[in-house]
């Protein structure tokens, strides 16, 4: 209403404002709602939803009779006091808060104009639902800390809040669906009518749509356009076939198929078009393109044609209610034509397994129904046929193997006397012990006949260096005949190199148990330049030859295990010219004798070593001396006379090793640490050997046929000196010129005269090398003429624990035939005939008087 006092121009402005302000207010409210819910909520906001959000501004309680219901909040946190004013006496009032389980106030007035009060602690910014139920009119007010008493102003009706909650839930669900399914605005708007019902069927339809869209990789706009064009309104005289062509072309572009193929698939799954006339309009609907479920059927047909490599016509020919064998054969041949023969077997296995299961179930059902035995359970088929009727296709077998298994089961049942018509004595049980284990026999035969199919070289953990080189050569390129021949030739060449080696050193590592002793062996090739190899022997097993990757010069080599590591020590000899002969003039030499005129000979001795660590040989080290060991020797000295052996030096807690040279140098190197130079000590002689050999070039050369000398018998009578009988036995009667390689260390656990008899050694002569492990048996006999007085051993017996024997009191039968006490007649002892009285020197009694 425009007041009449306004001017015409102001009246026009007022009229415009009256008409425009409600629209502006509506727009501002909608913008505020969208701002609060998010930009994506604008699409799903319908008029009822906007009205529900606008109703949130309504204030007051829901009133139903005298009851009040609403949501409120307080401006500040604190304790608030509620007042319920009742005008009439006997008014019953109940006040509840949704955060409390029990009523906050539940009383009845006893006088008119009485107020009921209650207190509660409330928090600011939290909405509380307050309900009041009263049978008479009441007035509500409250008062808080710093707040005057008055009515609750920030209260909203419960019905409006409930609508607001429902609207917010609906919008949030729509936003969640759009986010999880990545729906665009066009897609969400297209499915909004169905989603607005909040039904599970509508949600599943949208999920199917999103899954099909992602599977096709379709553009959302094109996909929504396709669904929108599935229902069209045309003039009554229009041709509806153009609608189908347009839809098939659009879906063909999305699915990447020809238009004709899509149309054939659409015609196969159902009627492509339906049309109805509505006045002068023709309503055309394509059910096969109306929703994602219909499009899924068309897409499944297209996928099947691509997988099988056939056209839609073939699928139409096969898709009959009752397919026959011709259709099954045609389908199998069509699929089989796409694969090679070997690949087809792997592809067809799952299909064949299902068919085998079906044939097995059908055969079992037929036998149980028609067999004269009248089987009631499947287990009875096994008892009758001895074949498992529930065997799955995962069990790989054949008719022959299944028959053998059935026969084996039958024979086993006969041996267990479970077959009534077969006597156990009819079978040879001892013969059957090895005949019944077919699997063991089968595996043994297969490994024997075709070992190349069963031996896997990658499982070997003791590969030799030659085998590793062979594998590396075979993996350098594609396997060809030339590559295989070249790799095998290299393997045989290396095998020929280590087929027979010149044994240069032995070391016997002793353990607490002699069976655990380890023999370390170092050998080299016979031809120069020499290549050295190492191996060990323990528990009657040899390890492969391991190449020694350091350069060893010299013939005097000794292996030793020092500080839990294997070390190789070798010495080299070098002549040094004596310059003192150059300083003397010929005049000074005129008076010298011929023997003293000879130039003295000086030999320099160098010590080298290497150690085996982590399967690798370290770089060789030298003595560390600035000047090597220099020894003055005779002019005809030859380093081949030297022999080398090692001994440990543990005196005074030391952990050193000594390398002894015998034969001219007669000195020992004492090495206490690899970080300090060795010292020179007096050498020790190697124990006397029981063989006729002499030291030469670091080893022992036989100068007579191989024989052994040992003490055959030792006799001792009383305290007299033992008498030994030495025996020499020939081992080889005619062989000479052989070489023996004995351990470079002395046996610490046996005396020297016994150690040489049991120490392992290598025998080398000509083209042969033998490893020998001597054995020694020693028997001790004690003979004594006279009495043998022995001290009886003290036997500690355990304490006896005796239990007291308490006789068992057997209560007689009160009515038994035998009484516990005999019946006696009371009689005076003096008048008894058996009583005898002794008085003084005389005895009185029945016929007794002395």
Short mmCIF file of N, CA and C in Angstrom, two decimals, residues 135-254:
data_model
loop_
_atom_site.label_atom_id
_atom_site.label_comp_id
_atom_site.label_asym_id
_atom_site.label_seq_id
_atom_site.Cartn_x
_atom_site.Cartn_y
_atom_site.Cartn_z
N UNK A 135 -0.76 -30.34 31.57
CA UNK A 135 -2.20 -30.55 31.38
C UNK A 135 -2.99 -29.25 31.52
N UNK A 136 -2.30 -28.14 31.85
CA UNK A 136 -2.93 -26.83 31.94
C UNK A 136 -2.01 -25.82 31.26
N UNK A 137 -2.54 -24.65 30.86
CA UNK A 137 -1.69 -23.64 30.24
C UNK A 137 -0.57 -23.20 31.18
N UNK A 138 0.65 -23.08 30.62
CA UNK A 138 1.81 -22.65 31.40
C UNK A 138 2.57 -21.61 30.61
N UNK A 139 3.48 -20.89 31.32
CA UNK A 139 4.33 -19.88 30.71
C UNK A 139 5.77 -20.20 31.07
N UNK A 140 6.66 -20.19 30.05
CA UNK A 140 8.06 -20.56 30.26
C UNK A 140 8.94 -19.32 30.17
N UNK A 141 9.88 -19.22 31.10
CA UNK A 141 10.90 -18.17 31.08
C UNK A 141 12.16 -18.75 31.70
N UNK A 142 13.30 -18.10 31.44
CA UNK A 142 14.54 -18.59 32.04
C UNK A 142 15.46 -17.42 32.32
N UNK A 143 16.45 -17.69 33.17
CA UNK A 143 17.39 -16.67 33.60
C UNK A 143 18.77 -17.31 33.72
N UNK A 144 19.80 -16.61 33.19
CA UNK A 144 21.15 -17.14 33.23
C UNK A 144 22.12 -16.16 33.87
N UNK A 145 23.40 -16.59 33.92
CA UNK A 145 24.42 -15.74 34.52
C UNK A 145 24.60 -14.50 33.66
N UNK A 146 24.36 -13.35 34.24
CA UNK A 146 24.49 -12.10 33.50
C UNK A 146 23.33 -11.83 32.57
N UNK A 147 22.30 -12.66 32.57
CA UNK A 147 21.14 -12.48 31.70
C UNK A 147 19.91 -12.28 32.58
N UNK A 148 19.10 -11.28 32.24
CA UNK A 148 17.87 -11.06 33.04
C UNK A 148 16.83 -12.12 32.73
N UNK A 149 15.91 -12.22 33.60
CA UNK A 149 14.85 -13.20 33.39
C UNK A 149 13.94 -12.73 32.27
N UNK A 150 13.58 -13.70 31.43
CA UNK A 150 12.70 -13.38 30.32
C UNK A 150 12.44 -14.61 29.48
N UNK A 151 11.65 -14.46 28.44
CA UNK A 151 11.34 -15.63 27.59
C UNK A 151 12.56 -16.02 26.75
N UNK A 152 12.55 -17.26 26.24
CA UNK A 152 13.62 -17.76 25.37
C UNK A 152 13.38 -17.22 23.97
N UNK A 153 14.34 -16.43 23.50
CA UNK A 153 14.16 -15.79 22.19
C UNK A 153 14.77 -16.61 21.06
N UNK A 154 15.92 -17.23 21.28
CA UNK A 154 16.59 -18.00 20.23
C UNK A 154 16.07 -19.43 20.23
N UNK A 155 14.78 -19.60 19.85
CA UNK A 155 14.15 -20.90 19.81
C UNK A 155 13.48 -21.08 18.47
N UNK A 156 13.53 -22.32 17.95
CA UNK A 156 12.96 -22.65 16.65
C UNK A 156 12.07 -23.86 16.79
N UNK A 157 10.95 -23.89 16.05
CA UNK A 157 10.03 -25.02 16.17
C UNK A 157 10.70 -26.33 15.76
N UNK A 158 10.32 -27.39 16.44
CA UNK A 158 10.93 -28.70 16.16
C UNK A 158 10.58 -29.19 14.75
N UNK A 159 9.38 -28.94 14.28
CA UNK A 159 9.00 -29.40 12.93
C UNK A 159 9.86 -28.73 11.87
N UNK A 160 10.16 -27.43 12.05
CA UNK A 160 10.99 -26.73 11.08
C UNK A 160 12.43 -27.24 11.12
N UNK A 161 12.93 -27.50 12.31
CA UNK A 161 14.30 -28.03 12.43
C UNK A 161 14.39 -29.43 11.81
N UNK A 162 13.36 -30.22 12.00
CA UNK A 162 13.36 -31.57 11.43
C UNK A 162 13.35 -31.50 9.90
N UNK A 163 12.56 -30.61 9.34
CA UNK A 163 12.57 -30.44 7.88
C UNK A 163 13.94 -29.95 7.39
N UNK A 164 14.53 -29.03 8.15
CA UNK A 164 15.85 -28.54 7.79
C UNK A 164 16.87 -29.68 7.81
N UNK A 165 16.79 -30.53 8.83
CA UNK A 165 17.72 -31.68 8.91
C UNK A 165 17.53 -32.63 7.74
N UNK A 166 16.30 -32.91 7.38
CA UNK A 166 16.04 -33.80 6.25
C UNK A 166 16.55 -33.20 4.94
N UNK A 167 16.31 -31.90 4.78
CA UNK A 167 16.78 -31.25 3.56
C UNK A 167 18.31 -31.25 3.49
N UNK A 168 18.95 -30.99 4.60
CA UNK A 168 20.42 -31.01 4.61
C UNK A 168 20.97 -32.41 4.35
N UNK A 169 20.32 -33.44 4.92
CA UNK A 169 20.74 -34.82 4.66
C UNK A 169 20.60 -35.17 3.19
N UNK A 170 19.47 -34.73 2.61
CA UNK A 170 19.24 -35.03 1.20
C UNK A 170 20.32 -34.37 0.33
N UNK A 171 20.61 -33.12 0.59
CA UNK A 171 21.61 -32.40 -0.22
C UNK A 171 23.00 -33.02 -0.04
N UNK A 172 23.35 -33.35 1.21
CA UNK A 172 24.68 -33.94 1.44
C UNK A 172 24.81 -35.30 0.77
N UNK A 173 23.73 -36.08 0.78
CA UNK A 173 23.77 -37.38 0.10
C UNK A 173 23.94 -37.20 -1.40
N UNK A 174 23.24 -36.23 -1.95
CA UNK A 174 23.38 -35.99 -3.38
C UNK A 174 24.82 -35.56 -3.71
N UNK A 175 25.36 -34.70 -2.89
CA UNK A 175 26.74 -34.26 -3.11
C UNK A 175 27.72 -35.42 -2.97
N UNK A 176 27.47 -36.33 -2.00
CA UNK A 176 28.36 -37.49 -1.82
C UNK A 176 28.28 -38.42 -3.02
N UNK A 177 27.08 -38.66 -3.52
CA UNK A 177 26.93 -39.53 -4.70
C UNK A 177 27.64 -38.92 -5.89
N UNK A 178 27.45 -37.61 -6.09
CA UNK A 178 28.09 -36.95 -7.23
C UNK A 178 29.61 -36.99 -7.10
N UNK A 179 30.13 -36.86 -5.88
CA UNK A 179 31.57 -36.87 -5.68
C UNK A 179 32.16 -38.25 -5.89
N UNK A 180 31.55 -39.28 -5.29
CA UNK A 180 32.11 -40.64 -5.38
C UNK A 180 31.99 -41.19 -6.79
N UNK A 181 30.92 -40.87 -7.50
CA UNK A 181 30.73 -41.38 -8.85
C UNK A 181 31.24 -40.42 -9.91
N UNK A 182 31.84 -39.30 -9.47
CA UNK A 182 32.38 -38.29 -10.39
C UNK A 182 31.34 -37.87 -11.42
N UNK A 183 30.16 -37.52 -10.95
CA UNK A 183 29.08 -37.08 -11.84
C UNK A 183 29.22 -35.60 -12.13
N UNK A 184 29.05 -35.27 -13.38
CA UNK A 184 29.05 -33.86 -13.76
C UNK A 184 27.68 -33.26 -13.47
N UNK A 185 27.56 -31.94 -13.67
CA UNK A 185 26.28 -31.28 -13.41
C UNK A 185 25.20 -31.83 -14.34
N UNK A 186 25.53 -32.05 -15.62
CA UNK A 186 24.54 -32.58 -16.55
C UNK A 186 24.09 -33.98 -16.13
N UNK A 187 25.05 -34.82 -15.69
CA UNK A 187 24.68 -36.17 -15.27
C UNK A 187 23.83 -36.14 -14.01
N UNK A 188 24.19 -35.30 -13.05
CA UNK A 188 23.40 -35.23 -11.82
C UNK A 188 22.00 -34.69 -12.10
N UNK A 189 21.91 -33.73 -12.97
CA UNK A 189 20.59 -33.18 -13.31
C UNK A 189 19.73 -34.20 -14.04
N UNK A 190 20.38 -35.05 -14.86
CA UNK A 190 19.63 -36.08 -15.59
C UNK A 190 19.07 -37.13 -14.63
N UNK A 191 19.83 -37.52 -13.62
CA UNK A 191 19.38 -38.57 -12.70
C UNK A 191 18.69 -38.00 -11.46
N UNK A 192 18.52 -36.70 -11.37
CA UNK A 192 17.94 -36.11 -10.19
C UNK A 192 16.51 -36.57 -9.92
N UNK A 193 15.65 -36.73 -10.92
CA UNK A 193 14.27 -37.19 -10.60
C UNK A 193 14.25 -38.54 -9.90
N UNK A 194 15.13 -39.45 -10.31
CA UNK A 194 15.16 -40.74 -9.64
C UNK A 194 15.81 -40.68 -8.27
N UNK A 195 16.90 -39.90 -8.13
CA UNK A 195 17.57 -39.80 -6.85
C UNK A 195 16.76 -39.07 -5.81
N UNK A 196 15.85 -38.19 -6.26
CA UNK A 196 15.04 -37.42 -5.29
C UNK A 196 14.13 -38.32 -4.48
N UNK A 197 13.85 -39.53 -4.97
CA UNK A 197 13.02 -40.46 -4.20
C UNK A 197 13.79 -41.13 -3.07
N UNK A 198 15.13 -41.03 -3.11
CA UNK A 198 15.99 -41.65 -2.09
C UNK A 198 15.73 -43.15 -1.96
N UNK A 199 15.52 -43.83 -3.08
CA UNK A 199 15.31 -45.26 -3.09
C UNK A 199 16.59 -45.97 -3.53
N UNK A 200 16.75 -47.19 -3.03
CA UNK A 200 17.95 -47.95 -3.35
C UNK A 200 18.01 -48.29 -4.84
N UNK A 201 16.86 -48.56 -5.45
CA UNK A 201 16.86 -48.90 -6.87
C UNK A 201 17.39 -47.76 -7.71
N UNK A 202 17.02 -46.54 -7.36
CA UNK A 202 17.51 -45.38 -8.11
C UNK A 202 19.01 -45.21 -7.92
N UNK A 203 19.49 -45.42 -6.70
CA UNK A 203 20.93 -45.30 -6.45
C UNK A 203 21.71 -46.36 -7.22
N UNK A 204 21.21 -47.60 -7.24
CA UNK A 204 21.89 -48.66 -8.00
C UNK A 204 21.91 -48.35 -9.49
N UNK A 205 20.84 -47.74 -10.00
CA UNK A 205 20.80 -47.37 -11.41
C UNK A 205 21.89 -46.34 -11.73
N UNK A 206 22.09 -45.37 -10.84
CA UNK A 206 23.15 -44.38 -11.06
C UNK A 206 24.53 -45.03 -10.97
N UNK A 207 24.71 -45.99 -10.04
CA UNK A 207 25.99 -46.70 -9.93
C UNK A 207 26.27 -47.49 -11.21
N UNK A 208 25.26 -48.17 -11.75
CA UNK A 208 25.44 -48.90 -13.01
C UNK A 208 25.79 -47.94 -14.14
N UNK A 209 25.17 -46.78 -14.14
CA UNK A 209 25.49 -45.79 -15.17
C UNK A 209 26.96 -45.36 -15.08
N UNK A 210 27.43 -45.05 -13.87
CA UNK A 210 28.82 -44.62 -13.71
C UNK A 210 29.80 -45.73 -14.08
N UNK A 211 29.48 -46.99 -13.70
CA UNK A 211 30.37 -48.10 -14.03
C UNK A 211 30.45 -48.30 -15.55
N UNK A 212 29.32 -48.24 -16.23
CA UNK A 212 29.32 -48.41 -17.68
C UNK A 212 30.03 -47.25 -18.37
N UNK A 213 29.82 -46.02 -17.86
CA UNK A 213 30.51 -44.86 -18.44
C UNK A 213 32.02 -44.99 -18.33
N UNK A 214 32.49 -45.42 -17.15
CA UNK A 214 33.94 -45.59 -16.97
C UNK A 214 34.48 -46.73 -17.82
N UNK A 215 33.71 -47.81 -17.93
CA UNK A 215 34.16 -48.94 -18.73
C UNK A 215 34.25 -48.58 -20.20
N UNK A 216 33.34 -47.74 -20.67
CA UNK A 216 33.36 -47.32 -22.08
C UNK A 216 34.35 -46.17 -22.30
N UNK A 217 34.71 -45.48 -21.22
CA UNK A 217 35.54 -44.30 -21.38
C UNK A 217 34.81 -43.20 -22.14
N UNK A 218 33.52 -43.10 -21.90
CA UNK A 218 32.69 -42.16 -22.65
C UNK A 218 32.77 -40.76 -22.06
N UNK A 219 32.53 -39.79 -22.92
CA UNK A 219 32.44 -38.40 -22.47
C UNK A 219 31.08 -38.22 -21.79
N UNK A 220 31.03 -37.65 -20.57
CA UNK A 220 29.75 -37.53 -19.87
C UNK A 220 28.69 -36.79 -20.65
N UNK A 221 29.08 -35.73 -21.34
CA UNK A 221 28.09 -34.95 -22.10
C UNK A 221 27.49 -35.80 -23.22
N UNK A 222 28.34 -36.56 -23.95
CA UNK A 222 27.82 -37.40 -25.03
C UNK A 222 26.93 -38.51 -24.48
N UNK A 223 27.32 -39.07 -23.33
CA UNK A 223 26.54 -40.17 -22.75
C UNK A 223 25.17 -39.67 -22.29
N UNK A 224 25.13 -38.50 -21.65
CA UNK A 224 23.84 -37.95 -21.22
C UNK A 224 22.98 -37.58 -22.42
N UNK A 225 23.61 -37.06 -23.47
CA UNK A 225 22.87 -36.73 -24.69
C UNK A 225 22.25 -37.97 -25.30
N UNK A 226 22.98 -39.10 -25.26
CA UNK A 226 22.44 -40.36 -25.79
C UNK A 226 21.22 -40.79 -25.00
N UNK A 227 21.30 -40.72 -23.66
CA UNK A 227 20.15 -41.13 -22.86
C UNK A 227 18.97 -40.18 -23.05
N UNK A 228 19.25 -38.90 -23.24
CA UNK A 228 18.17 -37.92 -23.42
C UNK A 228 17.43 -38.15 -24.73
N UNK A 229 18.17 -38.54 -25.78
CA UNK A 229 17.55 -38.73 -27.10
C UNK A 229 16.85 -40.08 -27.23
N UNK A 230 16.84 -40.90 -26.17
CA UNK A 230 16.15 -42.19 -26.26
C UNK A 230 14.64 -42.03 -26.28
N UNK A 231 14.16 -40.86 -25.88
CA UNK A 231 12.73 -40.59 -25.93
C UNK A 231 12.51 -39.25 -26.62
N UNK A 232 11.82 -39.32 -27.77
CA UNK A 232 11.64 -38.11 -28.59
C UNK A 232 10.16 -37.93 -28.92
N UNK A 233 9.81 -36.68 -29.17
CA UNK A 233 8.46 -36.33 -29.61
C UNK A 233 8.57 -35.74 -31.01
N UNK A 234 7.97 -36.43 -32.00
CA UNK A 234 8.06 -36.04 -33.40
C UNK A 234 6.67 -35.77 -33.97
N UNK A 235 6.65 -35.10 -35.08
CA UNK A 235 5.35 -34.96 -35.76
C UNK A 235 4.80 -36.34 -36.13
N UNK A 236 3.50 -36.42 -36.24
CA UNK A 236 2.86 -37.72 -36.49
C UNK A 236 3.32 -38.33 -37.80
N UNK A 237 3.71 -37.52 -38.80
CA UNK A 237 4.11 -38.05 -40.10
C UNK A 237 5.60 -38.37 -40.17
N UNK A 238 6.39 -38.20 -39.10
CA UNK A 238 7.84 -38.42 -39.13
C UNK A 238 8.15 -39.91 -39.15
N UNK A 239 9.36 -40.25 -39.65
CA UNK A 239 9.82 -41.65 -39.72
C UNK A 239 10.60 -41.97 -38.45
N UNK A 240 10.12 -42.88 -37.60
CA UNK A 240 10.84 -43.17 -36.36
C UNK A 240 12.16 -43.91 -36.58
N UNK A 241 12.39 -44.47 -37.77
CA UNK A 241 13.63 -45.22 -38.00
C UNK A 241 14.86 -44.32 -37.89
N UNK A 242 14.69 -43.04 -38.20
CA UNK A 242 15.83 -42.13 -38.11
C UNK A 242 16.30 -41.97 -36.66
N UNK A 243 15.35 -42.12 -35.72
CA UNK A 243 15.74 -42.04 -34.30
C UNK A 243 16.68 -43.17 -33.95
N UNK A 244 16.35 -44.39 -34.42
CA UNK A 244 17.21 -45.56 -34.11
C UNK A 244 18.57 -45.42 -34.77
N UNK A 245 18.60 -44.93 -36.00
CA UNK A 245 19.90 -44.76 -36.67
C UNK A 245 20.77 -43.76 -35.92
N UNK A 246 20.14 -42.68 -35.43
CA UNK A 246 20.89 -41.67 -34.71
C UNK A 246 21.45 -42.23 -33.40
N UNK A 247 20.63 -42.99 -32.68
CA UNK A 247 21.09 -43.57 -31.41
C UNK A 247 22.21 -44.59 -31.63
N UNK A 248 22.07 -45.44 -32.65
CA UNK A 248 23.10 -46.45 -32.92
C UNK A 248 24.41 -45.79 -33.34
N UNK A 249 24.32 -44.70 -34.11
CA UNK A 249 25.53 -44.01 -34.52
C UNK A 249 26.23 -43.37 -33.32
N UNK A 250 25.43 -42.75 -32.43
CA UNK A 250 26.03 -42.13 -31.25
C UNK A 250 26.68 -43.17 -30.33
N UNK A 251 25.96 -44.26 -30.08
CA UNK A 251 26.53 -45.28 -29.19
C UNK A 251 27.72 -46.00 -29.86
N UNK A 252 27.69 -46.12 -31.18
CA UNK A 252 28.83 -46.71 -31.89
C UNK A 252 30.09 -45.89 -31.72
N UNK A 253 29.95 -44.55 -31.75
CA UNK A 253 31.12 -43.70 -31.54
C UNK A 253 31.66 -43.84 -30.11
N UNK A 254 30.72 -43.97 -29.16
CA UNK A 254 31.16 -44.11 -27.77
C UNK A 254 31.82 -45.46 -27.54
#
